[in-house]
Amino acid sequence: MNKFEALGFNNAIVKAVTELGFESPTPIQEKVIPVLLAGNTDLVALAQTGTGKTAAFGLPLTHLIDFTSRDTQAVIICPTRELCMQITRDLQSYTKYIDGANIVAVYGGASIDNQSRDIKKGAQIVVATPGRLCDMIDRRRVNFSNVRFAVLDEADEMLNMGFKEDLDTILSQTPEEKNTWLFSATMPDEVLRISKNYMEKPVEITAGTKNSGNDNIEHIYYCVQARDKYAALKRIADSNPDIFAIVFCRTRIETQEIADALIKDGYGADSLHGDLSQQQRDHVMKRYRSRSLQMLVATDVAARGIDVNDVTHVINYNLPDEIENYTHRSGRTARAGKKGVSICIINMKEVGKIRIIERIIKKKFIQGTIPTGFEACEKQLFSLVKKIHNVEVNESAIEAYLPSIYDELKDLTREDIIKRFVSTEFNRFLDYYKNAPDLNANTSRDRERSSSTPGVTKLFINLGELDSLDSTTMKEYISEVSGVDAALIVSVEVKSSFSFIEVKTEAAEIIQGTFKTARYNNRNVRIESRGASEGRSSGGGYEGGGNRRSFGGGERKGGYGGGNRSDRGGYKGGSGKSYGGDRDRSSRGGSSSRSNSESGGGSYERKSYSDREKSSSKATGTSEKSYSKSESSGSGDRKSNFSRERRPRKTF
């Protein structure tokens, strides 16, 4: 006997759910269904998205509705168009074998006249978004006098989106003697208010711990420098060849920029945010559901109500402003009992926010390490090998071509064919990751540990971000000037006006000796061991505009152009409750340009970068680098122009 039949459902519903592949109820269904089938009761159910909530209320509802009547007997309210349509499809599948069942979806972006006509034909169940349903109430297009059931799905989401007054309006239009069923992932104060005002002694059911996360989700955070966030995102994607992810950003502009950069870099990606028309939104979601996209880059509001199976990763490119939004974000993966991963890409100052989220969701985060370039390449290569092993060969389709192919390849050994095949598929990918830097940000504890690593010496250099250098270009510059192999430079940590470099001990003396006469931008370059650099009394990294005295004793003229970004140090939880307070800080480079000429001790030639490297600079606010080398005649001195241009941020 099907376990749903044992719960007491009629034969038509049992037949439908059997065809859908339902065998055993999920935990929330096991707890909720018997209560709702037993009789007249109000309900508050707490459960994460993806746990089977729709069936938990949808199956009892379709069992209790009188489908021989044309009256509207139930109204289901949900936050978004996508969820509205999804619930409608699910209920229609449950009532597949019930004659006369009419379930109508009511949402914005579609004809209100057509929706009104569908309801007048006799809709026993109306599934609606709050805004459109209020519009219909104002126009007297709906009659709720016979409503026996009101269902609020994702109630906390609707309140977060500002639908408090709309919900009050809708519920006040329904009879007092109805049953109200409220489903929510969290229980903020406003949800409690609804339960007190519109319910009578509701039964409260919790699947898991209140306000907790899904046990099937693994929570990981990666700590990187702010400028490396986009590169880290790509590294994570490349290290998971079968990734099917939603990437969450804070703003519409950033969402579009990240999506554009990913598309330019060859990833299957698109954006979902409030600036899209309904037609554009539908097109994006159709592509994502069909897995034509690897990554959907979205804002919180735009992604609400997305119900897509088999999402492997949720990536928080920015942490949400409100802690409870993290629960909703991560709930997009690990649906229907499957496993999933929720990733946060953060900087060192945001570790405290991770600890707050841990306390709220009652789950521990794992501190991950951004994979190396070699590891990313290895993952991609072995993914290809696996696909080759598993591919189905259509002998009849290729048989006619095989003799010619065999003849063309007869001079190559098995090993040669494999090498050439790999090179054909991966040359550009391998070139991109050839000298890929370590993207993991060092904490102070990490720095102490690494500085004492045997065989490694830590050096200080009086060049940094203000000189238009990042970790990659700094490494190239030191290698080019000193002649030391870049592989001997273990790590580079670039600060605003100085940097720390860890090198193999055997290379440290060579680098220090070479740079004794080196000049950069008409000033002396100074490299010292870490111990020698710590006792400096002046000339440290000054911020702001005007003239700045550099570590080398010269002057740097001009300011460092930077745009402003509100980067919240605190955290909001629940209905505007703050954790740690809010603060603004200017932390992001804006649209500025800077051109420097230098007399260098040693030549420095720009190496070619792939398109991926160039577009990543756009997405993260870092710069596209350009270098040229000229040799002056007569003096024998070699001069190089080392300039860095900041491209203006693209606006939408």
XYZ file of C-alpha atoms in Angstrom:
652
model
C 0.000 0.000 0.000
C 1.206 3.482 -0.889
C 2.019 5.382 2.319
C -0.078 8.330 1.140
C -3.067 6.030 0.818
C -2.502 4.980 4.427
C -2.806 8.639 5.452
C -6.430 8.599 4.292
C -6.425 10.330 0.886
C -9.070 9.440 -1.680
C -8.251 7.156 -4.600
C -7.998 9.970 -7.173
C -5.291 11.747 -5.172
C -3.435 8.506 -4.387
C -3.383 7.635 -8.098
C -2.024 11.090 -8.977
C 0.750 11.120 -6.365
C 1.762 7.568 -7.293
C 2.267 8.713 -10.887
C 4.306 11.639 -9.570
C 6.625 9.173 -7.839
C 5.621 10.047 -4.278
C 6.376 7.030 -2.102
C 7.004 8.231 1.440
C 6.035 11.543 3.073
C 8.783 13.987 4.023
C 9.143 14.900 7.735
C 6.996 18.033 7.399
C 4.342 16.084 5.474
C 4.285 13.326 8.090
C 3.593 15.881 10.821
C 1.229 18.257 8.998
C -1.006 16.034 6.849
C -2.653 14.018 9.674
C -3.409 17.249 11.598
C -5.055 18.924 8.599
C -7.016 15.847 7.557
C -8.268 15.313 11.116
C -10.485 18.361 11.107
C -11.169 21.985 11.758
C -7.906 23.612 12.879
C -5.579 26.544 12.334
C -1.926 25.726 11.756
C 1.505 27.352 11.979
C 4.165 25.180 10.331
C 7.868 26.031 10.397
C 9.964 24.363 7.712
C 12.673 25.282 5.238
C 12.059 25.646 1.523
C 12.496 22.437 -0.430
C 11.126 20.183 2.319
C 7.821 19.351 0.620
C 5.669 22.149 2.069
C 3.460 22.463 -1.013
C 2.345 18.844 -0.782
C 2.002 19.191 2.997
C -0.835 21.694 2.580
C -1.793 20.992 -1.047
C -2.744 17.338 -0.657
C -5.025 17.842 2.391
C -6.534 20.918 0.722
C -7.449 19.071 -2.475
C -8.866 16.232 -0.356
C -11.106 18.599 1.655
C -12.355 20.846 -1.179
C -15.793 20.177 -2.707
C -15.012 20.168 -6.430
C -18.679 19.700 -7.357
C -19.233 23.329 -6.292
C -18.157 26.334 -8.378
C -17.560 28.513 -5.295
C -14.078 29.700 -4.367
C -13.360 27.713 -1.214
C -9.626 28.275 -0.723
C -7.145 31.084 -1.292
C -3.395 30.475 -1.227
C -1.180 33.555 -0.915
C 2.529 33.428 -1.793
C 5.244 36.057 -2.369
C 6.198 35.735 -6.041
C 4.864 34.967 -9.475
C 7.190 31.971 -9.863
C 6.032 30.363 -6.633
C 2.409 31.140 -7.497
C 2.738 29.329 -10.815
C 4.646 26.444 -9.212
C 1.978 25.868 -6.538
C -0.743 26.019 -9.189
C 1.022 23.400 -11.309
C 1.489 21.154 -8.274
C -2.169 21.381 -7.242
C -3.267 20.707 -10.804
C -1.133 17.566 -10.824
C -2.671 16.418 -7.510
C -6.212 16.885 -8.909
C -5.470 15.312 -12.278
C -8.113 12.613 -11.759
C -10.717 14.797 -10.004
C -13.536 15.944 -12.294
C -14.426 19.628 -12.261
C -11.273 20.794 -10.458
C -10.357 24.357 -11.425
C -7.285 25.988 -9.873
C -6.442 29.514 -11.036
C -3.187 31.441 -10.614
C -3.474 35.201 -10.041
C -0.301 37.316 -10.346
C 1.022 40.553 -11.775
C 2.448 40.860 -15.262
C -0.488 39.016 -16.871
C -3.951 40.125 -17.981
C -6.179 40.802 -14.980
C -9.241 40.455 -17.208
C -8.276 36.940 -18.287
C -7.602 35.949 -14.691
C -10.983 37.363 -13.625
C -12.752 35.348 -16.323
C -10.966 32.168 -15.209
C -12.173 32.720 -11.638
C -15.753 33.377 -12.770
C -15.780 30.024 -14.555
C -15.708 28.450 -11.111
C -12.302 28.368 -9.430
C -12.458 26.320 -6.244
C -8.861 27.300 -5.363
C -7.204 30.648 -6.123
C -3.412 30.870 -5.837
C -2.296 34.499 -5.760
C 0.397 37.052 -5.070
C -0.678 39.734 -2.556
C -0.483 42.779 -4.833
C -2.559 41.398 -7.692
C -5.123 39.861 -5.334
C -5.618 43.217 -3.566
C -6.126 44.808 -6.980
C -8.840 42.250 -7.735
C -10.475 42.874 -4.361
C -10.532 46.627 -5.072
C -12.160 45.949 -8.454
C -14.617 43.478 -6.920
C -13.397 40.721 -9.226
C -13.323 38.021 -6.514
C -15.871 36.710 -4.026
C -14.411 35.226 -0.857
C -17.678 34.796 1.059
C -17.450 30.998 0.767
C -13.743 30.642 1.516
C -13.120 27.885 4.068
C -9.313 27.770 3.869
C -6.674 30.514 3.714
C -3.066 29.409 3.210
C -0.062 31.719 3.635
C 3.040 30.165 2.086
C 6.448 31.689 2.881
C 4.779 34.189 5.196
C 8.101 35.592 6.414
C 9.138 36.318 2.833
C 5.919 38.206 2.125
C 6.395 40.337 5.220
C 10.042 41.009 4.351
C 8.864 42.205 0.936
C 6.484 44.729 2.516
C 3.153 42.946 2.020
C 1.949 43.382 5.622
C -0.971 45.699 4.721
C -1.922 43.602 1.696
C -2.112 40.454 3.825
C -4.287 42.274 6.354
C -6.594 43.414 3.544
C -6.921 39.939 2.043
C -7.490 38.115 5.322
C -10.073 40.691 6.429
C -12.100 39.912 3.280
C -12.439 36.230 4.185
C -14.940 34.738 6.675
C -13.864 34.588 10.323
C -14.799 30.910 10.632
C -12.299 29.751 8.026
C -9.173 27.671 8.744
C -5.882 29.531 8.323
C -2.701 27.585 7.574
C 0.562 29.511 7.793
C 3.864 28.144 6.502
C 7.155 29.929 7.140
C 10.865 29.181 7.238
C 11.415 31.562 10.180
C 9.261 33.114 12.885
C 9.835 36.887 13.105
C 7.546 39.113 15.170
C 5.265 40.031 12.260
C 4.504 36.379 11.524
C 3.614 35.910 15.188
C 1.305 38.935 14.926
C -0.605 37.359 12.052
C -1.008 34.113 13.949
C -2.390 35.991 16.975
C -4.743 38.252 14.985
C -6.156 35.788 12.477
C -5.904 32.360 14.110
C -7.577 30.636 17.004
C -5.360 28.354 19.086
C -3.229 27.283 16.113
C -1.350 24.009 16.164
C 2.378 24.729 15.809
C 4.489 22.178 13.975
C 8.218 22.445 13.404
C 10.232 20.290 11.018
C 13.743 20.479 12.469
C 14.733 23.240 14.895
C 12.981 26.606 14.812
C 14.845 29.087 12.556
C 17.413 26.376 11.794
C 18.943 25.398 8.471
C 18.461 22.302 6.366
C 20.580 19.399 7.646
C 21.385 18.386 4.047
C 23.175 21.667 3.320
C 26.920 21.977 3.841
C 27.878 25.546 4.783
C 31.313 26.779 3.653
C 32.962 30.186 3.712
C 36.034 31.317 1.781
C 38.028 34.292 3.037
C 39.591 36.385 0.243
C 40.729 39.944 -0.378
C 37.841 42.099 -1.646
C 39.567 42.599 -5.004
C 39.787 38.815 -5.505
C 36.095 37.994 -5.017
C 35.279 37.615 -8.696
C 38.403 35.537 -9.353
C 37.417 33.369 -6.374
C 33.926 32.901 -7.813
C 35.399 31.677 -11.089
C 37.872 29.418 -9.296
C 35.018 27.839 -7.326
C 32.994 27.328 -10.505
C 35.962 25.836 -12.364
C 36.628 23.454 -9.473
C 33.043 22.169 -9.698
C 32.587 21.234 -13.378
C 28.968 20.121 -12.892
C 27.956 23.222 -10.954
C 24.316 24.336 -11.215
C 24.217 27.357 -8.960
C 22.442 30.510 -7.882
C 24.831 33.392 -7.135
C 23.371 36.037 -4.818
C 24.451 39.682 -5.038
C 23.260 42.667 -3.025
C 22.379 45.169 -5.781
C 20.871 45.116 -9.245
C 23.904 46.792 -10.780
C 26.363 44.327 -9.276
C 24.120 41.420 -10.283
C 24.182 42.554 -13.904
C 27.931 43.267 -13.857
C 28.822 39.843 -12.450
C 26.534 38.089 -14.932
C 27.997 40.070 -17.857
C 31.544 39.255 -16.752
C 30.756 35.541 -16.423
C 29.162 35.478 -19.873
C 32.189 37.238 -21.379
C 34.460 34.720 -19.678
C 32.652 31.818 -21.318
C 30.374 30.650 -18.513
C 26.709 29.800 -19.004
C 25.250 32.576 -16.873
C 22.496 35.177 -16.796
C 21.054 37.722 -14.383
C 17.751 37.970 -12.533
C 16.871 41.305 -10.921
C 14.157 43.910 -10.666
C 15.126 45.813 -13.818
C 14.061 42.915 -16.048
C 10.656 42.903 -17.682
C 8.369 39.955 -16.980
C 9.096 38.577 -20.446
C 12.857 38.794 -19.879
C 12.470 37.189 -16.459
C 10.462 34.301 -17.898
C 13.078 33.774 -20.604
C 15.920 33.655 -18.064
C 14.060 31.213 -15.815
C 13.189 28.989 -18.772
C 16.875 28.767 -19.693
C 17.862 28.082 -16.105
C 15.239 25.384 -15.529
C 16.347 23.635 -18.729
C 19.955 23.810 -17.444
C 21.083 25.906 -20.389
C 22.731 28.048 -17.697
C 25.352 27.006 -15.161
C 24.858 29.997 -12.912
C 21.943 32.315 -12.250
C 23.120 35.612 -10.725
C 20.265 37.114 -8.711
C 19.176 39.586 -6.070
C 17.237 38.401 -3.011
C 13.949 39.930 -4.120
C 14.156 38.616 -7.682
C 15.032 35.085 -6.531
C 12.180 34.741 -4.049
C 9.868 31.922 -4.976
C 12.330 30.233 -7.329
C 11.626 26.518 -7.143
C 14.203 24.644 -9.219
C 15.301 21.122 -8.443
C 18.888 19.882 -8.328
C 20.573 23.229 -7.578
C 24.026 22.066 -6.444
C 25.384 25.309 -4.981
C 24.135 28.568 -3.550
C 26.936 31.147 -3.656
C 26.692 34.279 -1.530
C 28.838 36.751 -3.464
C 27.711 39.229 -0.807
C 26.292 38.283 2.561
C 22.626 39.290 2.879
C 21.680 42.404 4.829
C 19.292 40.407 6.996
C 20.344 37.137 8.571
C 17.036 35.445 7.851
C 17.619 35.971 4.128
C 20.565 33.588 4.419
C 18.136 30.815 5.349
C 16.030 31.544 2.274
C 19.063 31.749 0.014
C 20.590 28.489 1.178
C 17.178 26.813 0.963
C 17.364 26.994 -2.839
C 19.659 23.965 -2.741
C 19.257 20.542 -1.071
C 15.593 20.332 -2.020
C 13.494 17.167 -1.818
C 15.965 15.415 0.455
C 19.026 15.951 -1.748
C 22.425 17.300 -0.695
C 23.599 20.828 -1.428
C 26.311 23.368 -0.655
C 25.939 26.973 0.477
C 29.088 29.058 -0.056
C 29.938 32.518 1.280
C 32.771 34.523 -0.294
C 33.809 36.982 2.409
C 36.652 39.213 3.531
C 38.347 38.941 6.914
C 36.146 41.627 8.475
C 33.023 39.563 7.775
C 34.011 36.469 9.751
C 32.012 37.853 12.683
C 28.880 37.854 10.538
C 29.447 34.182 9.761
C 29.512 33.461 13.501
C 26.185 35.284 13.929
C 24.607 33.243 11.128
C 25.939 30.058 12.734
C 24.148 30.901 15.969
C 20.881 31.698 14.204
C 20.712 28.647 11.904
C 22.369 26.376 14.485
C 24.792 25.014 11.907
C 28.594 25.242 11.768
C 30.421 26.687 8.776
C 33.530 25.063 7.364
C 36.351 27.453 6.455
C 37.286 26.389 2.958
C 40.434 27.007 0.950
C 40.065 28.433 -2.550
C 41.423 25.730 -4.876
C 44.723 26.390 -6.601
C 44.901 26.849 -10.345
C 46.347 23.345 -10.642
C 43.445 21.872 -8.679
C 40.892 23.671 -10.854
C 42.564 22.359 -14.014
C 42.720 18.856 -12.570
C 38.997 18.888 -11.761
C 38.127 20.030 -15.277
C 40.373 17.464 -16.936
C 39.041 14.554 -14.927
C 35.492 15.707 -15.560
C 36.216 15.491 -19.279
C 37.755 12.031 -18.866
C 34.643 10.903 -16.995
C 32.400 12.207 -19.772
C 34.488 10.382 -22.369
C 34.153 7.158 -20.375
C 30.387 7.546 -20.088
C 29.529 8.837 -23.565
C 27.234 6.664 -25.644
C 28.862 5.924 -28.996
C 26.541 5.881 -31.989
C 28.428 3.389 -34.130
C 26.165 3.667 -37.159
C 26.415 7.470 -37.250
C 30.222 7.647 -37.213
C 31.119 4.379 -38.932
C 31.523 5.966 -42.368
C 34.026 8.526 -41.044
C 36.217 6.217 -38.968
C 38.511 4.856 -41.752
C 39.561 8.374 -42.744
C 40.106 9.362 -39.107
C 42.193 6.245 -38.435
C 44.277 7.001 -41.517
C 44.898 10.609 -40.443
C 45.978 9.573 -36.948
C 47.979 6.457 -37.817
C 51.347 8.176 -37.274
C 50.449 9.196 -33.715
C 50.902 6.984 -30.682
C 48.170 6.522 -28.107
C 50.005 8.905 -25.765
C 50.355 11.533 -28.510
C 46.638 11.408 -29.284
C 45.750 11.859 -25.619
C 48.174 14.790 -25.217
C 46.916 16.538 -28.341
C 43.313 15.949 -27.407
C 43.844 17.454 -23.949
C 45.748 20.392 -25.431
C 42.997 21.050 -27.972
C 40.361 21.120 -25.261
C 42.291 22.888 -22.514
C 45.176 25.016 -23.825
C 43.433 28.303 -23.104
C 42.193 27.064 -19.748
C 45.645 25.797 -18.772
C 47.301 29.040 -19.895
C 44.893 31.043 -17.763
C 45.770 29.066 -14.639
C 49.466 28.637 -15.429
C 50.649 31.146 -12.819
C 47.397 31.568 -10.930
C 47.904 33.326 -7.580
C 46.741 32.045 -4.222
C 43.413 33.798 -3.578
C 43.063 32.894 0.079
C 43.344 35.866 2.444
C 45.803 35.397 5.284
C 44.544 36.061 8.782
C 47.064 37.383 11.309
C 47.399 33.863 12.660
C 48.073 32.573 9.160
C 50.735 35.217 8.635
C 52.498 34.292 11.849
C 52.422 30.653 10.916
C 53.622 31.209 7.355
C 56.424 33.563 8.386
C 57.962 30.783 10.419
C 57.667 28.184 7.674
C 61.045 26.475 7.149
C 62.748 27.482 3.914
C 60.573 30.579 3.427
C 61.600 34.202 4.032
C 59.156 37.073 4.328
C 60.129 40.339 2.621
C 58.746 43.856 2.780
C 58.559 46.086 -0.346
C 57.508 49.736 -0.434
C 55.139 49.278 -3.398
C 51.430 48.487 -3.239
C 47.968 49.145 -4.624
C 48.629 52.877 -4.894
C 51.295 51.965 -7.439
C 48.660 50.121 -9.486
C 50.003 46.719 -8.511
C 48.096 43.643 -7.434
C 49.351 40.236 -6.320
C 49.786 38.946 -9.877
C 51.551 41.983 -11.337
C 53.712 42.365 -8.225
C 54.880 38.788 -8.597
C 55.655 39.336 -12.280
C 57.498 42.588 -11.538
C 59.731 41.061 -8.856
C 60.489 38.040 -11.033
C 61.302 40.194 -14.065
C 63.573 42.637 -12.238
C 65.417 40.086 -10.101
C 65.565 37.260 -12.626
C 64.221 34.870 -9.974
C 61.805 32.198 -11.185
C 58.226 33.168 -10.265
C 57.761 29.690 -8.792
C 60.139 30.690 -5.963
C 57.769 33.483 -4.932
C 55.424 31.656 -2.582
C 52.830 34.356 -1.860
C 52.200 38.079 -2.265
C 50.061 40.186 0.080
C 49.489 43.643 -1.404
C 48.528 46.523 0.905
C 47.684 50.105 -0.049
C 51.253 51.483 -0.151
C 53.420 48.467 0.655
C 53.381 44.692 0.332
C 54.653 41.513 1.948
C 56.235 38.815 -0.203
C 57.078 35.310 0.924
C 59.875 33.713 -1.101
C 62.026 30.643 -0.924
C 64.993 31.446 1.289
C 67.498 30.753 -1.486
C 65.861 33.495 -3.596
C 65.543 36.119 -0.841
C 69.166 37.302 -0.953
C 69.126 37.527 -4.758
C 65.959 39.633 -4.736
C 67.251 41.967 -2.028
C 70.574 42.416 -3.830
C 68.974 43.107 -7.203
C 66.568 45.707 -5.850
C 69.270 47.790 -4.116
C 69.506 49.937 -7.260
C 65.957 49.476 -8.566
C 63.707 52.454 -9.144
C 59.977 52.621 -9.758
C 58.121 55.741 -10.862
C 61.258 57.832 -10.315
C 61.781 56.725 -6.741
C 63.837 54.097 -4.995
C 62.382 50.657 -4.408
C 63.193 49.193 -1.027
C 63.006 45.501 -0.145
C 63.845 44.334 3.360
C 63.330 41.264 5.455
C 60.157 41.385 7.552
C 62.007 41.985 10.798
C 63.810 45.012 9.396
C 60.628 46.552 8.080
C 58.664 46.415 11.299
C 60.597 49.131 13.071
C 59.827 51.930 10.630
C 58.729 55.123 12.290
C 57.399 57.091 9.380
C 56.406 56.943 5.791
C 53.795 54.238 6.301
C 50.795 53.769 4.076
C 49.031 57.097 4.148
C 45.537 57.352 2.746
C 43.739 60.236 1.086
C 44.678 62.797 -1.496
C 47.389 65.395 -1.824
C 51.092 64.662 -1.706
C 52.106 61.473 0.055
C 55.579 60.626 1.294
C 56.434 57.145 0.154
C 58.448 54.458 1.855
C 61.298 55.231 -0.510
C 61.506 58.819 0.686
C 60.123 60.388 -2.474
C 56.703 61.867 -3.059
C 53.633 60.455 -4.678
C 51.466 63.125 -6.171
C 47.744 62.980 -6.541
C 44.985 61.140 -4.792
C 43.779 57.634 -5.105
C 40.419 57.711 -6.833
C 37.841 55.667 -5.053
C 34.095 55.402 -5.244
C 31.877 54.936 -2.250
C 30.095 51.784 -1.270
C 27.889 51.193 1.693
C 29.516 48.113 3.160
C 27.611 47.212 6.261
C 29.727 46.192 9.161
C 26.724 45.197 11.197
C 23.945 42.803 10.501
C 20.200 42.953 10.426
C 18.169 40.044 11.616
C 14.430 39.514 11.707
C 12.358 42.622 11.324
C 15.150 45.155 11.170
C 16.954 44.001 14.303
C 20.608 44.941 14.023
C 23.577 42.827 14.985
C 26.616 44.949 15.654
C 25.181 48.167 14.237
C 25.554 49.696 10.795
C 28.434 51.680 9.513
C 29.498 53.097 6.160
C 32.960 53.004 4.863
C 34.525 53.932 1.583
C 36.031 50.691 0.452
C 35.743 50.344 -3.217
C 37.807 51.880 -5.948
C 35.742 53.932 -8.321
C 36.354 55.249 -11.794
C 39.787 56.742 -11.826
C 42.774 56.628 -14.069
C 46.396 56.790 -13.276
C 49.368 56.808 -15.592
C 52.904 56.518 -14.309
C 56.223 56.437 -16.104
C 59.258 54.922 -14.528
C 62.936 54.355 -14.851
C 63.312 50.805 -13.770
C 66.244 48.796 -12.647
C 65.553 45.945 -15.010
C 63.055 45.483 -17.812
C 59.432 44.603 -17.291
C 57.392 43.339 -20.166
C 53.650 42.733 -20.110
C 52.792 39.067 -20.592
C 49.597 38.171 -22.445
C 46.458 37.598 -20.434
C 43.387 35.701 -21.512
C 40.000 37.334 -21.955
C 38.996 35.893 -18.607
C 41.643 37.920 -16.776
C 40.581 41.132 -18.487
C 36.900 40.802 -17.761
C 37.474 39.782 -14.184
C 38.967 43.186 -13.540
C 35.725 44.780 -14.625
C 33.590 42.699 -12.337
C 35.623 43.332 -9.225
C 36.442 46.970 -9.692
C 40.131 46.172 -10.207
C 41.986 47.386 -13.199
C 42.960 46.233 -16.602
C 46.731 46.409 -16.843
C 48.729 47.588 -19.837
C 52.465 47.653 -20.123
C 54.861 48.858 -22.790
C 58.628 48.750 -22.955
C 60.897 51.214 -24.750
C 64.642 51.470 -24.849
C 66.248 54.885 -24.855
C 69.121 55.448 -27.243
C 72.484 56.673 -26.109
C 72.236 56.277 -22.373
C 71.950 52.538 -22.235
C 69.296 52.869 -19.569
C 66.151 50.869 -20.138
C 62.923 52.645 -19.380
C 59.510 51.106 -19.158
C 56.111 52.653 -18.975
C 54.108 50.805 -16.347
C 50.585 52.210 -16.323
C 47.301 51.019 -15.006
C 43.949 52.320 -16.129
C 40.756 52.044 -14.151
C 37.856 51.442 -16.455
C 34.636 53.220 -15.478
C 32.026 50.944 -13.954
C 29.284 50.016 -16.337
C 25.879 51.243 -15.241
C 22.507 49.871 -16.103
